[in-house]
Short mmCIF file of C-alpha atoms in Angstrom, two decimals:
data_model
loop_
_atom_site.label_atom_id
_atom_site.label_comp_id
_atom_site.label_asym_id
_atom_site.label_seq_id
_atom_site.Cartn_x
_atom_site.Cartn_y
_atom_site.Cartn_z
CA LYS A 15 -20.19 -7.80 -16.64
CA ASN A 16 -21.16 -5.44 -19.53
CA GLU A 17 -23.58 -3.18 -17.87
CA LYS A 18 -24.46 -1.53 -21.51
CA TYR A 19 -27.05 -4.57 -21.67
CA ILE A 20 -29.08 -2.93 -18.78
CA GLY A 21 -28.50 0.70 -20.14
CA THR A 22 -25.64 1.77 -17.83
CA TRP A 23 -22.88 3.36 -19.66
CA ASN A 24 -19.58 4.25 -17.83
CA TRP A 25 -17.50 7.09 -19.23
CA ARG A 26 -14.00 7.92 -18.15
CA LYS A 27 -13.09 4.42 -17.20
CA SER A 28 -9.52 4.62 -18.57
CA LYS A 29 -7.18 7.11 -19.67
CA VAL A 30 -4.64 6.62 -22.73
CA VAL A 31 -1.22 8.22 -22.38
CA ARG A 32 1.23 8.31 -25.20
CA ASN A 33 4.99 7.94 -24.62
CA PRO A 34 6.56 10.94 -26.24
CA MET A 35 9.81 9.11 -26.90
CA THR A 36 8.18 5.82 -28.55
CA GLY A 37 4.92 7.17 -29.78
CA LYS A 38 3.24 3.96 -28.16
CA LYS A 39 0.01 4.36 -26.03
CA LYS A 40 -0.66 2.83 -22.89
CA LYS A 41 -4.09 2.57 -21.21
CA PHE A 42 -4.57 3.05 -17.47
CA ALA A 43 -7.56 2.70 -15.36
CA ARG A 44 -9.04 5.65 -13.69
CA PRO A 45 -10.17 5.58 -9.85
CA GLU A 46 -13.85 4.80 -9.24
CA LYS A 47 -14.61 8.46 -8.22
CA ASP A 48 -13.53 9.62 -11.78
CA ILE A 49 -16.03 7.09 -13.62
CA ILE A 50 -19.07 8.97 -14.89
CA PRO A 51 -22.07 6.26 -14.94
CA ILE A 52 -24.95 7.42 -17.40
CA TYR A 53 -28.24 5.63 -17.36
CA ARG A 54 -29.94 5.52 -20.96
CA GLU A 55 -33.36 4.00 -20.86
CA ASP A 56 -33.50 3.90 -24.41
CA LEU A 57 -30.46 1.56 -24.89
CA ILE A 58 -31.57 -1.21 -22.56
CA ILE A 59 -31.25 -4.72 -24.26
CA ILE A 60 -32.43 -6.94 -21.42
CA ASN A 61 -34.39 -6.33 -18.21
CA LYS A 62 -32.83 -6.03 -14.83
CA GLU A 63 -34.34 -9.37 -13.53
CA LEU A 64 -32.70 -11.39 -16.44
CA TRP A 65 -29.42 -9.26 -15.93
CA GLU A 66 -29.19 -10.29 -12.32
CA LYS A 67 -29.99 -14.16 -13.02
CA ALA A 68 -27.20 -14.07 -15.72
CA GLN A 69 -24.63 -12.41 -13.16
CA LYS A 70 -25.43 -14.96 -10.57
CA ARG A 71 -24.91 -17.82 -12.91
CA TRP A 72 -21.74 -16.11 -14.19
CA HIS A 73 -20.46 -16.04 -10.67
CA GLU A 74 -21.28 -19.65 -10.01
CA LEU A 75 -19.40 -20.85 -13.18
CA LYS A 76 -16.43 -18.57 -12.38
CA GLY A 77 -13.27 -20.83 -11.99
CA THR A 78 -14.99 -23.85 -13.29
CA TRP A 79 -12.84 -24.25 -16.54
CA PRO A 80 -9.14 -24.61 -16.40
CA VAL A 81 -6.66 -21.53 -17.31
CA THR A 82 -6.54 -20.73 -21.26
CA ARG A 83 -3.57 -21.65 -23.17
CA LYS A 84 -2.54 -18.07 -23.43
CA ASN A 85 -2.58 -17.69 -19.75
CA GLU A 86 -0.88 -21.00 -19.23
CA ALA A 87 2.05 -19.86 -21.52
CA PHE A 88 2.36 -16.22 -19.65
CA ILE A 89 2.32 -18.08 -16.17
CA SER A 90 5.04 -20.74 -17.24
CA LYS A 91 7.42 -17.77 -18.69
CA LYS A 92 7.11 -16.04 -15.45
CA VAL A 93 8.19 -19.21 -13.53
CA MET A 94 11.07 -19.84 -15.93
CA SER A 95 12.16 -16.14 -15.57
CA ILE A 96 12.05 -16.75 -11.80
CA GLN A 97 14.15 -20.01 -12.15
CA ALA A 98 16.59 -18.22 -14.13
CA LEU A 99 17.42 -15.99 -11.37
CA THR A 100 18.12 -18.84 -8.84
CA ILE A 101 21.79 -19.69 -8.69
CA CYS A 102 22.69 -23.02 -7.11
CA PHE A 103 26.38 -23.62 -5.79
CA PRO A 104 27.65 -26.83 -5.10
CA ASP A 105 28.59 -28.08 -1.34
#
């Protein structure tokens, strides 16, 4: 997932916009065409072969474990909010 291990650094992946009313910052992803990949051979941590093996293993294991508690709570809140919008009328 993190291509910095193989020396690829991606610049301009996201853009931070500040809300002028609240002062809060919000991060937005930029389109693929705006991302600037830079290859730095001096910053390589692992070789390409090991990277590809790790990526293959990561994709094999993806979805093996159940949803985390944090995500579980988020999903249940969405379901509860949808249920709250549902109105049942007696016959």
